[in-house]
Coordinates of C-alpha atoms in Angstrom, one line a residue:
X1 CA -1.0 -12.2 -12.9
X2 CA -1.6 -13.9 -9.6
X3 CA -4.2 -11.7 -8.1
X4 CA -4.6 -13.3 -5.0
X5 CA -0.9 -12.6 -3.7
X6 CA -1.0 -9.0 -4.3
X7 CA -1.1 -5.8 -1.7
X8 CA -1.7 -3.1 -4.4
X9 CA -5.5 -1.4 -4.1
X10 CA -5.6 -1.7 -8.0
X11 CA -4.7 -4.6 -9.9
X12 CA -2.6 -3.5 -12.7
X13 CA 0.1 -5.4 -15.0
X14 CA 2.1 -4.1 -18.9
X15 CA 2.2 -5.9 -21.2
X16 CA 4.3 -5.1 -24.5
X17 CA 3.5 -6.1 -28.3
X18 CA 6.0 -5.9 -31.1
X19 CA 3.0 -4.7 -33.4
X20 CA 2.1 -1.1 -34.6
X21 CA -0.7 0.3 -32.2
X22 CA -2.8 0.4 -35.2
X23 CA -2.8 -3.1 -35.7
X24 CA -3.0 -3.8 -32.0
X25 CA -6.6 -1.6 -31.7
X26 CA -8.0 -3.3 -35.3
X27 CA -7.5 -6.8 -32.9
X28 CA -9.8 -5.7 -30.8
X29 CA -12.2 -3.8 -32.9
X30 CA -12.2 -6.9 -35.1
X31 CA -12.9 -9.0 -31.8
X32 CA -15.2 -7.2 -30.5
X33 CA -17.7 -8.0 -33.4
X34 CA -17.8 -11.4 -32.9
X35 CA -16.9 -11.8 -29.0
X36 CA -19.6 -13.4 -27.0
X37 CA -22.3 -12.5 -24.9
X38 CA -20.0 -12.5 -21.7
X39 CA -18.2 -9.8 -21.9
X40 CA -18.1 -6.6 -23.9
X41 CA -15.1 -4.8 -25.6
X42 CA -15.4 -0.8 -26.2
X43 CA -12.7 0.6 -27.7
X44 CA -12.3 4.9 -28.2
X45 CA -8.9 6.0 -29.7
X46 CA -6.2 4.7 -27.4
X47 CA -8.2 3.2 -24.6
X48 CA -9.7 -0.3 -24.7
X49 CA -12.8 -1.3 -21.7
X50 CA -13.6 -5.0 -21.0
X51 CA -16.6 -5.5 -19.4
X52 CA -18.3 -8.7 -17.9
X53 CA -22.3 -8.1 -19.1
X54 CA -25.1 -10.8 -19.3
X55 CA -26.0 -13.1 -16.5
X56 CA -22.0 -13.6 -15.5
X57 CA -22.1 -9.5 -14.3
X58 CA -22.4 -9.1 -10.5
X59 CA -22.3 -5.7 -8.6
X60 CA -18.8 -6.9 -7.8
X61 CA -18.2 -7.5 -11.3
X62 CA -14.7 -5.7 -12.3
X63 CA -13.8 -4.3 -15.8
X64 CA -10.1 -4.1 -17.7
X65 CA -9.3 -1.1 -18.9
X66 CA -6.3 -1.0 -21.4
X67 CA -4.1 2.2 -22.5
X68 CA -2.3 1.8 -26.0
X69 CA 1.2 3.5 -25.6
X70 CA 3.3 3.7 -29.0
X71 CA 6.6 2.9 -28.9
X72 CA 8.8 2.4 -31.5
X73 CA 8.7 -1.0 -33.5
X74 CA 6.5 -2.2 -30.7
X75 CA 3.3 -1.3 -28.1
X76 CA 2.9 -1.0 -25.0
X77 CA -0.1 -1.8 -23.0
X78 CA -1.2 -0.7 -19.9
X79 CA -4.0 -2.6 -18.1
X80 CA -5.9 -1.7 -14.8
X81 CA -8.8 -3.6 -13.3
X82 CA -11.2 -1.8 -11.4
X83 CA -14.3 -2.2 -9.8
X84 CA -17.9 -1.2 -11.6
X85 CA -18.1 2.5 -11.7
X86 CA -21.4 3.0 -9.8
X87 CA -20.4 0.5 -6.9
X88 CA -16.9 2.8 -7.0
X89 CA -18.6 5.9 -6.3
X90 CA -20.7 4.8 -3.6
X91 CA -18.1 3.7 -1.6
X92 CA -16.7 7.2 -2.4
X93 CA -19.9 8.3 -0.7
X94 CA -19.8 6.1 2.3
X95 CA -15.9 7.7 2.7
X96 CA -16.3 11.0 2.3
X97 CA -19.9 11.0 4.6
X98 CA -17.9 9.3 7.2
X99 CA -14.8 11.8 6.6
X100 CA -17.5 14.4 6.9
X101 CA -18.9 12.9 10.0
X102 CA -15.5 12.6 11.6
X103 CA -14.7 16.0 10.6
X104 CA -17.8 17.6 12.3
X105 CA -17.5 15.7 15.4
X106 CA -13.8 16.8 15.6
X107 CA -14.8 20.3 15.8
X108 CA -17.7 19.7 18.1
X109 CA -15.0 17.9 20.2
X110 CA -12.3 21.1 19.9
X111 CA -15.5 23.3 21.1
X112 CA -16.1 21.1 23.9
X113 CA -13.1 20.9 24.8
X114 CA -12.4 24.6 25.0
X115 CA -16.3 25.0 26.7
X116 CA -15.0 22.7 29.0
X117 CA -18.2 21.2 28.4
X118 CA -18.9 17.1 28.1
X119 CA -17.4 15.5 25.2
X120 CA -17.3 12.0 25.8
X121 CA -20.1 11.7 22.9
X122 CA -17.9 13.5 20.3
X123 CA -15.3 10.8 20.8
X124 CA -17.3 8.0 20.7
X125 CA -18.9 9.0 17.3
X126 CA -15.0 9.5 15.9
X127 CA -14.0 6.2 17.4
X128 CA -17.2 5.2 15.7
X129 CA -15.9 6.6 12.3
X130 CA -12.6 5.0 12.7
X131 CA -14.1 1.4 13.1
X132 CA -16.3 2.3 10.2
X133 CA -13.9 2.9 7.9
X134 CA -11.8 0.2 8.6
X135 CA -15.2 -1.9 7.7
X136 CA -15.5 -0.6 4.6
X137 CA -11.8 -1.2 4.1
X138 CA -12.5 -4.9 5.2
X139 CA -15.7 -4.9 2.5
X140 CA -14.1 -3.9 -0.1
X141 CA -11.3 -5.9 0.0
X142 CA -14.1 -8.8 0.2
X143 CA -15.6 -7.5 -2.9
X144 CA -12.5 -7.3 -4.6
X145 CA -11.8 -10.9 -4.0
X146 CA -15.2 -12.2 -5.4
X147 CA -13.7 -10.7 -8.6
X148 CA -10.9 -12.3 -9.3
X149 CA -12.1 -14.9 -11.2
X150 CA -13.6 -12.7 -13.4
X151 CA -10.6 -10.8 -13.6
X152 CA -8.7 -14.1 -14.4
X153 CA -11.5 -14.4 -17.3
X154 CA -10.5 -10.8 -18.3
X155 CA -6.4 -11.3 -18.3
X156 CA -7.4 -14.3 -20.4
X157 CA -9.3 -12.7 -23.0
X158 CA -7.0 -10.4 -23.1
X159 CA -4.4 -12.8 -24.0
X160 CA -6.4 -14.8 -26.4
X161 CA -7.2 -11.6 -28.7
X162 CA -3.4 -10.7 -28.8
X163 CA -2.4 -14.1 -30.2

């Protein structure tokens, strides 16, 4: 998967195996108990996680998550990079607190409006919002590309425990 030419926010790609899912899961388990100290492999039911861990992890550090589909005489295999879960749901903070911010100064502005009272401040802070979450568009897009050799290393190991 070239990751560097993509647009999507979430790096995703299928993959399909002409192998009972059953035999396609006992790869992994079976991996997974001698794989190295680079990267951890978790695997519950139908649902796979490979995680970077040891001195290679950053805060930018993504994980592969992989969905077992059966199919008949075959596998699919659905995989999805993401970002580590608790530097996910602080940006989900910083976006909704600005969404929040925006949302209050919108109404302040409305009132303001309707007051006929001053209200160049309440645009300014929402003009402010706007730029802010264009940044955090902008950072996280920079995150995202710190990852991808790490992801590379991911798609790889993937690869290498399917052979």
């Amino acid at each position: 998967m070239d990751t560097t030419n993509t647009v999507r926010l979430r790096l995703r790609f299928y993959k399909e195996v002409a192998e009972d899912i059953d035999q396609v899961r006992k790869k992994f388990e079976d991996y997974a108990q001698k794989v190295s100290g680079d990267f951890k492999i978790s695997v519950c039911d139908d649902h796979i996680w490979l995680n970077v861990v040891g001195e290679k992890r950053q805060y930018w550090s993504p994980h592969l998550h992989l969905e077992l589909e059966p199919r008949e005489n075959h596998t699919n295999i659905r995989a999805l990079f993401g970002p580590a879960q608790t530097l996910w749901t602080f940006f989900m903070f910083l976006h909704f607190l600005v969404a929040g911010v925006f949302t209050i100064f919108g109404m302040i502005l409305y009132s303001n409006i309707g007051l006929k009272q001053p209200y160049a401040f309440d645009l300014l802070v929402m003009g402010l919002m706007v730029i802010v979450w264009f940044l955090l568009y902008f950072i996280a897009r920079q995150i995202r590309s710190n990852g991808y050799g790490q992801m590379d290393e991911l798609e790889a190991l993937f690869y290498e425990i399917l052979k």
